[in-house]
Coordinates of C-alpha atoms in Angstrom, one line a residue:
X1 CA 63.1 3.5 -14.6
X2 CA 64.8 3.2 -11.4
X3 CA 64.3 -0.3 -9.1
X4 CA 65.0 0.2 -5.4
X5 CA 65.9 -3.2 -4.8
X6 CA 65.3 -4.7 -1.3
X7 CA 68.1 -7.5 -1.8
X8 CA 71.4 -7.0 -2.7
X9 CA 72.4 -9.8 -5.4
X10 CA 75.4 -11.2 -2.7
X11 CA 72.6 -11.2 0.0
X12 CA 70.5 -13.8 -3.1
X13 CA 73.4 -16.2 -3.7
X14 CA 74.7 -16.0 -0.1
X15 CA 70.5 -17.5 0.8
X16 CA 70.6 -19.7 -2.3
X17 CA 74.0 -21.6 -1.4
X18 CA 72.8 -21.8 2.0
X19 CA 70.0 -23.6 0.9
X20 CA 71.7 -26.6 -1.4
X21 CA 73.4 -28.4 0.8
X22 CA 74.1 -32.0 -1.3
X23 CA 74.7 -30.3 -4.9
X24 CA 77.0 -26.9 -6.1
X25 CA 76.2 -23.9 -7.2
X26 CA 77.9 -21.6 -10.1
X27 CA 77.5 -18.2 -10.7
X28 CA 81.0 -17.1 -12.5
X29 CA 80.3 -16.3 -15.8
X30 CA 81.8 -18.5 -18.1
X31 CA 79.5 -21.4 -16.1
X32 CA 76.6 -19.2 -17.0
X33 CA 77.6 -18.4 -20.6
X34 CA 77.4 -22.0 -21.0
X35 CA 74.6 -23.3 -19.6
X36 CA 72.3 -19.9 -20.2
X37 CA 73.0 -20.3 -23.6
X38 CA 72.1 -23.6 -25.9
X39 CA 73.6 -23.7 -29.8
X40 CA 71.3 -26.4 -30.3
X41 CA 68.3 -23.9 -30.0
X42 CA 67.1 -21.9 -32.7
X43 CA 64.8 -18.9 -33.4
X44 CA 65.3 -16.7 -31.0
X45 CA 67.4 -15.5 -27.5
X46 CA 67.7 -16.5 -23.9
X47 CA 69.4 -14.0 -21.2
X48 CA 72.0 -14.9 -18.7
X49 CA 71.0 -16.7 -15.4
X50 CA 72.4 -15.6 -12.2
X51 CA 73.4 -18.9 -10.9
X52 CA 73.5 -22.7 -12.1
X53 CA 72.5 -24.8 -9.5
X54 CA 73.3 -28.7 -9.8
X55 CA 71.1 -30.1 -6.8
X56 CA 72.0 -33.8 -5.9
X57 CA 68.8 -34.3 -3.3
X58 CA 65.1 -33.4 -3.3
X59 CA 66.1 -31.3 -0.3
X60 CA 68.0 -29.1 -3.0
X61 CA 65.5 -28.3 -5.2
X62 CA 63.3 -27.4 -2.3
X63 CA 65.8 -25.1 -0.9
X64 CA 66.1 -23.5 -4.8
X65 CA 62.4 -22.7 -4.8
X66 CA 62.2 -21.8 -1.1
X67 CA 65.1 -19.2 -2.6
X68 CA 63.0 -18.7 -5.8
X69 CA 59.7 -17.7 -3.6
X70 CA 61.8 -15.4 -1.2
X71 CA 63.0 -13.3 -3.9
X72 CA 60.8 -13.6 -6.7
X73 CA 63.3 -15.0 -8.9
X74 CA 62.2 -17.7 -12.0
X75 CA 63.5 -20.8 -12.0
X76 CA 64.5 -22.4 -15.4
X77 CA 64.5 -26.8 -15.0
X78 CA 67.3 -28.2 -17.1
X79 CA 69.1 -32.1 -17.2
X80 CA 71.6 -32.5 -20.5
X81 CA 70.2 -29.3 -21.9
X82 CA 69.6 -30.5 -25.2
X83 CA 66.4 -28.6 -26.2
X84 CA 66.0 -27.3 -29.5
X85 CA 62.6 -25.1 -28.8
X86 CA 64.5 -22.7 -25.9
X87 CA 63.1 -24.7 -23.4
X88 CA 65.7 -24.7 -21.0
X89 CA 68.3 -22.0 -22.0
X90 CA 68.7 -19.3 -19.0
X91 CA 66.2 -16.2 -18.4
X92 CA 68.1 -13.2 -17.3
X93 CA 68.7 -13.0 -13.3
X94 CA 66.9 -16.8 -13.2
X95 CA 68.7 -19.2 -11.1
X96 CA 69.0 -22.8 -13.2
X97 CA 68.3 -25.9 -11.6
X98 CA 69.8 -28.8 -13.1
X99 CA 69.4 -32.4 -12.3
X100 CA 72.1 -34.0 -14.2
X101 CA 73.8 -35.5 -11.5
X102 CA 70.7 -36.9 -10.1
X103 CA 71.5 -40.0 -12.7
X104 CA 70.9 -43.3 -11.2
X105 CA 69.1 -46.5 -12.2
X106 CA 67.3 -47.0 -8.8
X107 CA 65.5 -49.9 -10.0
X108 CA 65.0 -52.2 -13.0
X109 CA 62.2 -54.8 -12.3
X110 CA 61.7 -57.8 -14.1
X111 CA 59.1 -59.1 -13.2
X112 CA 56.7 -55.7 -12.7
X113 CA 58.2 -54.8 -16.4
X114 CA 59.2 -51.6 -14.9
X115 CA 62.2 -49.3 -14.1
X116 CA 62.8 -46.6 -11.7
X117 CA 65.0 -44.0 -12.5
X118 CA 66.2 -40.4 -11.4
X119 CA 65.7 -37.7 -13.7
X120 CA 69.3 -37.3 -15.3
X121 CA 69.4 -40.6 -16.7
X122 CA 70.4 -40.9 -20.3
X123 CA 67.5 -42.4 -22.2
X124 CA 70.3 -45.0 -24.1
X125 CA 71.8 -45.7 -20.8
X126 CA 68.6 -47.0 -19.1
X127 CA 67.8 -49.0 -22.6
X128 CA 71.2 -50.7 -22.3
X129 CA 71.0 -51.6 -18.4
X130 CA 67.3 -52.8 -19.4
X131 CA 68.6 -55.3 -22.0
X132 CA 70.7 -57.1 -20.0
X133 CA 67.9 -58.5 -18.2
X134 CA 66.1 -59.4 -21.2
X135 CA 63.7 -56.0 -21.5
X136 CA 64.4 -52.6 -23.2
X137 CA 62.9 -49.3 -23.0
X138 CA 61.1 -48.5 -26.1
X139 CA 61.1 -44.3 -26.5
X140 CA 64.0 -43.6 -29.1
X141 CA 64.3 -39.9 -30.3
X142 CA 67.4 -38.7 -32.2
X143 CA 68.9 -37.4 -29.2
X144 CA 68.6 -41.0 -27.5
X145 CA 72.9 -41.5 -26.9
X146 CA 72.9 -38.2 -25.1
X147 CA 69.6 -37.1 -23.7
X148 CA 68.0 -37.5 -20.5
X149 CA 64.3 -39.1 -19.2
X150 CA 63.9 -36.5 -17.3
X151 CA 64.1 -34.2 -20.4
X152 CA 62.5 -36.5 -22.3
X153 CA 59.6 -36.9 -20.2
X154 CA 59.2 -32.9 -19.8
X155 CA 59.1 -32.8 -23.9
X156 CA 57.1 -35.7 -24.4
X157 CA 59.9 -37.0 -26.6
X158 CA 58.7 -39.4 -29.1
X159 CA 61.7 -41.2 -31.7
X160 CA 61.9 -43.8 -34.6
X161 CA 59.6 -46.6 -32.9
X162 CA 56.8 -44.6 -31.7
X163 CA 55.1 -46.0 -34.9
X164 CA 55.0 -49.6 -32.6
X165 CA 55.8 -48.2 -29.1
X166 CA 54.4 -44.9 -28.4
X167 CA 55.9 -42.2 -27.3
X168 CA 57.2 -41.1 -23.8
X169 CA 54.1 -40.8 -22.8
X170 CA 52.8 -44.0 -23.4
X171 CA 55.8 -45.7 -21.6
X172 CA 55.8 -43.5 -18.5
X173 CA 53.4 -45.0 -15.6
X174 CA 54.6 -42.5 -12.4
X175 CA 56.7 -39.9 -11.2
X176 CA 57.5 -37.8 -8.4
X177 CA 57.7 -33.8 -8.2
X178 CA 58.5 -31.0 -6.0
X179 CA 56.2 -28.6 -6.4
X180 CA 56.8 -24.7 -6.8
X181 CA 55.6 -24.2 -3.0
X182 CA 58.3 -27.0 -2.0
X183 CA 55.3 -30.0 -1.5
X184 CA 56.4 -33.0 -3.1
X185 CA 54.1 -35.3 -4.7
X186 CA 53.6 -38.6 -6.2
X187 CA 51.6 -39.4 -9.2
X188 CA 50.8 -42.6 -11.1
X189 CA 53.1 -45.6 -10.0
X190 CA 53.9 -49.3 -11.0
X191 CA 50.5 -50.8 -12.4
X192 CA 50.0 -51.1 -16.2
X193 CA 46.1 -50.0 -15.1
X194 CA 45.3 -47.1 -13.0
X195 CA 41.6 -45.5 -13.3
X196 CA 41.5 -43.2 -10.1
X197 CA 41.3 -39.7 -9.5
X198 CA 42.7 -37.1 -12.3
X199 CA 45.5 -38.0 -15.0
X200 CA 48.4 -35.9 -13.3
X201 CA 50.8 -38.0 -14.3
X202 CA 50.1 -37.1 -18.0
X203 CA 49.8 -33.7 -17.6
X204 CA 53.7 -33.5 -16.1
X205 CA 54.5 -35.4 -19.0
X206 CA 54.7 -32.8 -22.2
X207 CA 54.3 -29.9 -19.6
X208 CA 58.5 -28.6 -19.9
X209 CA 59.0 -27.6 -16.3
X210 CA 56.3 -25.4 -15.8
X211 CA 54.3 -27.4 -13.3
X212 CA 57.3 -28.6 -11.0
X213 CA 60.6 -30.6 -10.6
X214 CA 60.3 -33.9 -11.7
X215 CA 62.8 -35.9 -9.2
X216 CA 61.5 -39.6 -10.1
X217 CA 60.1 -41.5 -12.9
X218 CA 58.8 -44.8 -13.2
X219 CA 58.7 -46.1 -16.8
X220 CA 57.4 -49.1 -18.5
X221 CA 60.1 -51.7 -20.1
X222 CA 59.2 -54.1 -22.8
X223 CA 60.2 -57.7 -23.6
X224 CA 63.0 -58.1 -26.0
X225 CA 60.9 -59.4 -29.0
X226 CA 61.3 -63.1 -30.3
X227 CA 62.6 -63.7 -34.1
X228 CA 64.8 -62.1 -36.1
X229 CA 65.3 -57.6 -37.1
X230 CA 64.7 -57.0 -40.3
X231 CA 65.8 -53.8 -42.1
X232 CA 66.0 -52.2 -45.2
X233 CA 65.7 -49.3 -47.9
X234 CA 63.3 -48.4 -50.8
X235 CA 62.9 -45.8 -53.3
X236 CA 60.6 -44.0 -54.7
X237 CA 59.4 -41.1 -57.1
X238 CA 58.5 -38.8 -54.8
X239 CA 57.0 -38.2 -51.6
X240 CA 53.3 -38.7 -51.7
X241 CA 54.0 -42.1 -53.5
X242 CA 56.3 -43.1 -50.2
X243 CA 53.6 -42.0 -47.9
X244 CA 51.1 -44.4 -50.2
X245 CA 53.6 -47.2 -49.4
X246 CA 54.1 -46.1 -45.5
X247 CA 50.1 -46.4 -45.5
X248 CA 50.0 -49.7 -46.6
X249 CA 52.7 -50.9 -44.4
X250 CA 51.3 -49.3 -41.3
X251 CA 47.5 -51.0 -42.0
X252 CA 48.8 -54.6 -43.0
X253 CA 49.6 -56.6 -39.7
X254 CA 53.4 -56.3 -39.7
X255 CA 53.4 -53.8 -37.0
X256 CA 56.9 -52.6 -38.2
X257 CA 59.2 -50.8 -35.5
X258 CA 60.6 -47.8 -37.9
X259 CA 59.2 -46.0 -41.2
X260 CA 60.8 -43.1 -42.2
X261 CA 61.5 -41.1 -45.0
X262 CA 63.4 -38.9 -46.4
X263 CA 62.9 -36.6 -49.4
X264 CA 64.5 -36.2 -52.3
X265 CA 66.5 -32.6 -51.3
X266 CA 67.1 -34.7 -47.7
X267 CA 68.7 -37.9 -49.8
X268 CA 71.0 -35.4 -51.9
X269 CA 72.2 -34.0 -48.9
X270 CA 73.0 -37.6 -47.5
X271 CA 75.3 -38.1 -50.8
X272 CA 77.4 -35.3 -50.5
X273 CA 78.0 -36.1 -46.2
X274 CA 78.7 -39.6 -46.8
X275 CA 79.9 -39.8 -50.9
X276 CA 77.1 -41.9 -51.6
X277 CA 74.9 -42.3 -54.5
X278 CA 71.2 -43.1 -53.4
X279 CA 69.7 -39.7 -54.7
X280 CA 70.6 -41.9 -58.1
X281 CA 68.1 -44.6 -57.5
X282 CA 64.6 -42.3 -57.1
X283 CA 63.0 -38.4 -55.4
X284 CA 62.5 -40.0 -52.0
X285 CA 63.8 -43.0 -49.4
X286 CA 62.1 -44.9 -46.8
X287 CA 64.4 -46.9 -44.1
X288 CA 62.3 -49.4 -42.6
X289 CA 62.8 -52.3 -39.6
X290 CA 60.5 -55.1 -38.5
X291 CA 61.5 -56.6 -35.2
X292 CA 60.6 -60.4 -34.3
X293 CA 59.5 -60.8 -38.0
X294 CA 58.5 -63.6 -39.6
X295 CA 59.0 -65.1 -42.9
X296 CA 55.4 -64.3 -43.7
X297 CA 55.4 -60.5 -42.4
X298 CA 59.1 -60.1 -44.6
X299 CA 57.2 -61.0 -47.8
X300 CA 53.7 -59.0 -47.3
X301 CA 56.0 -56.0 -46.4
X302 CA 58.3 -56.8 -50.2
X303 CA 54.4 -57.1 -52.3
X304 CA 53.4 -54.0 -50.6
X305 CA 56.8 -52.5 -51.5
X306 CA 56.2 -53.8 -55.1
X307 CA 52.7 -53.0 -55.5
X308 CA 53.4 -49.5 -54.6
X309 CA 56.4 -49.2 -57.1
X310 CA 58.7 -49.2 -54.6
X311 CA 62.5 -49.6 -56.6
X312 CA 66.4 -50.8 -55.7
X313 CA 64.3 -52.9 -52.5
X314 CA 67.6 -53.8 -50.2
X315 CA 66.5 -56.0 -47.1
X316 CA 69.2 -57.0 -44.6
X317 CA 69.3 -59.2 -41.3
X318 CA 72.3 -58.8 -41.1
X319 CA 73.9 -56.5 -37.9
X320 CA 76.1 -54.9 -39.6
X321 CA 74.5 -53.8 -42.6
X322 CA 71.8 -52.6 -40.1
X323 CA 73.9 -50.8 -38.2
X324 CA 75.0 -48.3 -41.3
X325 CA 71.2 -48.4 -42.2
X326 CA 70.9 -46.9 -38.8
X327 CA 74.0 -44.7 -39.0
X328 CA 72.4 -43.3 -42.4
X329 CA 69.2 -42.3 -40.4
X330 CA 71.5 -40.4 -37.9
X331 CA 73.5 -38.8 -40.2
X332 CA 70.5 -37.4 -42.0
X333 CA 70.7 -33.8 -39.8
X334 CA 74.7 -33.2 -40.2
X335 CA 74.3 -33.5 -43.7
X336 CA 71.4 -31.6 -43.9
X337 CA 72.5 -29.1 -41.9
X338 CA 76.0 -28.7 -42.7
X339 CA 77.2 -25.3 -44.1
X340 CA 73.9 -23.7 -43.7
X341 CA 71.4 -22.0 -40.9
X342 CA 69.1 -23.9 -40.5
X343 CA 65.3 -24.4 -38.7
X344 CA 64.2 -28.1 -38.1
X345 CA 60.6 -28.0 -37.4
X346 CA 58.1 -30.6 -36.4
X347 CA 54.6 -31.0 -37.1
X348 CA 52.5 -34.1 -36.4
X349 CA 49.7 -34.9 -38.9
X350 CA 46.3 -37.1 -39.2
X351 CA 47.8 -40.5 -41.3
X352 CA 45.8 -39.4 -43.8
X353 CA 47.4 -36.1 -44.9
X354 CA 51.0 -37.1 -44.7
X355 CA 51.0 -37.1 -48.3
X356 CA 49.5 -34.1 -48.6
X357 CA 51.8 -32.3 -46.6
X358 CA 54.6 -33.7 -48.3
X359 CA 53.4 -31.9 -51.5
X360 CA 52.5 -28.6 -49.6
X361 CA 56.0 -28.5 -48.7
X362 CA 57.9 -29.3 -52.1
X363 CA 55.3 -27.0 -53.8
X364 CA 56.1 -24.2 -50.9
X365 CA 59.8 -24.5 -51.6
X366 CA 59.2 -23.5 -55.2
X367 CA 56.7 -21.1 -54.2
X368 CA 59.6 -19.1 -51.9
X369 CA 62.3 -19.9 -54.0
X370 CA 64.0 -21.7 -51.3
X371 CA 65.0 -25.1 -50.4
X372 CA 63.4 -27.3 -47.8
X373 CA 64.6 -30.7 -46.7
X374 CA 62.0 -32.7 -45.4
X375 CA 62.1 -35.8 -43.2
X376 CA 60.4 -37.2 -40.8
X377 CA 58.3 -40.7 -38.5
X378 CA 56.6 -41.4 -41.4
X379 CA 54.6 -44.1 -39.8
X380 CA 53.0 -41.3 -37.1
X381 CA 52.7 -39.0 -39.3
X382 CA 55.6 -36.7 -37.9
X383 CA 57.1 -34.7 -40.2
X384 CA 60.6 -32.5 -39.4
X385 CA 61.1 -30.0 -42.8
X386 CA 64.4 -27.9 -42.2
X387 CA 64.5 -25.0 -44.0
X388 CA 68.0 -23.7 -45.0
X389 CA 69.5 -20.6 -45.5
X390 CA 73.2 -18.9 -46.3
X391 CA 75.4 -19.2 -43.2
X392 CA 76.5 -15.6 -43.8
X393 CA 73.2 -14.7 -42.8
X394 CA 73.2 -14.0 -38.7
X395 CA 69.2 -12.6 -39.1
X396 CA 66.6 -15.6 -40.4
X397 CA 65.6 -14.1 -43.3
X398 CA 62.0 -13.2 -43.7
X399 CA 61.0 -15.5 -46.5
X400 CA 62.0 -18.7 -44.3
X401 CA 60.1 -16.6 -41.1
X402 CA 56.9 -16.7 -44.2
X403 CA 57.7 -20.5 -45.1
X404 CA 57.3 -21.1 -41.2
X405 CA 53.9 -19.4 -41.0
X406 CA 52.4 -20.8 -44.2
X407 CA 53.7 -24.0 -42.8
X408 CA 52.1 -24.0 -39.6
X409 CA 48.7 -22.7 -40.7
X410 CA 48.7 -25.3 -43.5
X411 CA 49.1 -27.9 -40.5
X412 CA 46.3 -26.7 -38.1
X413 CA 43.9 -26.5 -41.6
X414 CA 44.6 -30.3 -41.7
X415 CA 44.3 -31.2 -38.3
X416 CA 47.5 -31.3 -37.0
X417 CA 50.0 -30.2 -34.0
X418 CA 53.0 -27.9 -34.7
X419 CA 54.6 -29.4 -32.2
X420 CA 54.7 -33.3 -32.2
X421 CA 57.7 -34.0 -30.3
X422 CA 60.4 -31.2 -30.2
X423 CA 58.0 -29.6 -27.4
X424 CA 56.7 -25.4 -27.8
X425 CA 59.3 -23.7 -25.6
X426 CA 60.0 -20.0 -26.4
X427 CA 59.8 -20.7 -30.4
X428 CA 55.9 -21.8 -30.8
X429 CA 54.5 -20.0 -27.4
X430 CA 52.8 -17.4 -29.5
X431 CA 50.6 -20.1 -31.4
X432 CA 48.6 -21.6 -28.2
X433 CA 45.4 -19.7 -29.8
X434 CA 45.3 -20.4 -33.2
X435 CA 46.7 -24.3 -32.3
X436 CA 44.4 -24.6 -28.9
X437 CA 41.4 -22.3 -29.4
X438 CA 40.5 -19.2 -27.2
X439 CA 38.9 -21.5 -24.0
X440 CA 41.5 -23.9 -23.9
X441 CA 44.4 -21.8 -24.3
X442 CA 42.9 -20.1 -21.1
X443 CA 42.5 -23.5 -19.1
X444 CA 46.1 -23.8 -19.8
X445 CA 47.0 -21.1 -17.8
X446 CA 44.7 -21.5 -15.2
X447 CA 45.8 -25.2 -14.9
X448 CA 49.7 -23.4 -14.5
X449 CA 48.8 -21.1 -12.0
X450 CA 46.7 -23.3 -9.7
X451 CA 50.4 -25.8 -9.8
X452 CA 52.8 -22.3 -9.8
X453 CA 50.8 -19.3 -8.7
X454 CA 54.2 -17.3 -8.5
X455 CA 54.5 -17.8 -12.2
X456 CA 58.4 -19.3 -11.3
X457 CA 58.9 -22.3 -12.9
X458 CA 60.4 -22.0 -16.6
X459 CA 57.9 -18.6 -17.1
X460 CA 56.9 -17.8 -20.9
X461 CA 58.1 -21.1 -21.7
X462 CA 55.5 -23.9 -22.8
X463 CA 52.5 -21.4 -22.6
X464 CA 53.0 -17.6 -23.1

């Protein structure tokens, strides 16, 4: 089919660069290569953008959609690019808008609790500037030393302490936006409370750039706590008995600040990465952490250890020890995923079928006669299987494409999300039905084109 075009593509960058005046754009091709194009992103393809734009100003991101309405072109919002869902890899002919280097601190408040940042602030940047005044911010996902709050509060990024602290959501109290018409707004603000009008603050959060550029956010910081970090391993026979334990943990007072586990495939893995020999001790670990413990809350977490069989019990205060505790956690995905392909998924589930899925997932393995290394937030019920195949392979083979579907049907029969933290992207947009239901997978779209009628902002991302 042949497209008389009205614009010539010079006559579409000449406007755009016209139009940022603080920040640069970049349209040669190895730029766009590497920014249209995430390896962190599985399960599918992304095209090549037509220019990477790195505004500096709210005046260039309303001169990138005043360019993006002129000519129709989509508009695909990106910070440290770190998405694993194809959230903000390039569309073909789309123009990137990245805030990276919209990265500063603007304000860390004491005495509101509260800091005010710019988009492209690293998440353990901001938790680091936080704790020298006494406070931290709370939201800790994997990608913490690298990825941004702006990202994170476009996935709705949860982490190890969601269990105690939430996730981003929970911890954000305003931002500020540029629409897709160029109106900026702001939502939410400083107060711990806030009762009036709509929640539009929480629908930006979670919502992946489809609603508009998020320029500001205001999150809530938290108290260093008093007394002293506890941490630890524990072993046991197999998954459903560790997500017996994790229950009884979660329900008994001692509000701890991490629970997760790791299966027995997931621990095996661990050994070979590091030349340990945990995999020795039992099927399944949990790494756990209390934070401004007490004497009494150390010893009701060791009897509910013991009373649910828990074995090889190693409990440290000490820093250091911690810190390779913590260090193990981390290097739970290279080991996992080293020599293979690999999907990481991540479904949230009700408490109560945690175990459950465990065993759906070890039984599905043997089922498909494949291996799956599961993981996950044990004490939110977040669990992150990674199913593994030959790195010869360029195609995902169709048996792990069946392991996903069985997977995600077995979830939504028990109540839960597909997507509890990693966000939908390109990889999960074709399950808004079965996951929303037929009238709400329709509000969603009529919510997305009341905000971006033009359908320009980040299009068959987050909803199809």
């Amino acid at each position: 089919m042949t497209v008389f075009s009205a614009y010539a593509d010079e006559d579409i960058t000449a406007f755009l660069k016209e139009q940022v005046k603080d920040g640069t754009v970049a349209t040669d091709e190895q730029t766009l290569k590497k920014q249209s194009f995430n390896p962190n992103a599985s399960g599918g393809e992304s095209g090549l953008a037509r220019a990477f734009v790195e505004v500096a100003s709210v005046a260039d991101i309303q001169g990138v959609l005043r360019t993006a309405r002129k000519f129709h072109i989509a508009v695909v919002p990106q910070t440290t690019f770190s998405s694993t869902v194809i959230g903000s890899d390039g569309i073909a002919g789309a123009i990137i808008l990245s805030t990276r280097k919209m990265n500063q601190i603007l304000e860390i408040n004491k005495e509101d609790s509260v800091a005010v940042v710019q988009p492209g602030v690293v998440n353990g940047d901001l938790d680091q500037a936080a704790r020298k005044q006494g406070l931290f911010y709370a939201p800790d996902p994997g990608s913490k030393p690298f990825s941004s709050i702006g990202g994170n509060v476009s996935t709705n990024a949860g982490g190890m302490s969601t269990v105690r602290f939430g996730a981003t959501k929970d911890n954000v109290l305003g931002l500020k936006a540029v629409l897709a018409d160029g109106r900026t707004i702001t939502l939410g603000g400083r107060t711990l409370k806030q009762a009036f009008g709509y929640d539009l603050t929480q629908l930006f959060v979670g919502s992946e750039g489809t609603l508009g550029i998020i320029y500001e956010v205001t999150v809530k910081l938290m108290p260093i706590p008093l007394g002293k970090s506890v941490m630890g391993v524990a072993f046991f026979k197999d998954m459903g008995a560790l997500a017996g334990g994790v229950t009884a943990i979660r329900m008994s007072g001692v509000y701890p600040t991490m629970l997760e586990a790791l299966d027995g495939n997931t621990v095996k893995a661990l050994d070979r990465y590091e030349h340990t020999h945990y995999a020795d001790n039992s099927g399944s670990m949990l790494i756990f952490r209390l934070d401004g413990s007490s004497d009494e809350s150390v010893g009701v977490l060791n009897d509910l250890l013991a009373k649910h069989d828990a074995q090889n019990v190693q409990v440290t205060t000490d820093p250091t020890e911690q810190a390779g505790l913590e260090k193990l956690r981390q290097d739970m995905l290279p080991a996992v995923f080293a020599g293979n392909n690999h999907l990481m998924e991540d479904m949230a589930m009700p408490l109560s079928k945690l175990a459950p899925m465990m065993d759906f997932l070890q039984d599905l393995g043997k089922k498909l006669g494949i291996t799956i290394y599961t993981a996950g937030h044990a004490g939110d019920g977040n669990v992150h299987p990674t199913y593994t195949w030959s790195a010869d392979e360029d195609e995902v083979p169709a048996v792990i494409i069946e392991a996903l579907r069985q997977t995600f049907w077995k979830t939504l029969e028990m109540g839960g999300t597909i997507s509890g933290e990693h966000a939908v992207g390109m990889v999960k947009n074709q399950w808004n039905n079965p996951e929303l239901g037929e009238t709400v997978d329709l509000l969603q779209h009529q919510i997305k084109t009341l905000f971006d009628p033009m359908n320009l902002l980040n299009p068959k991302r987050k909803i199809d």
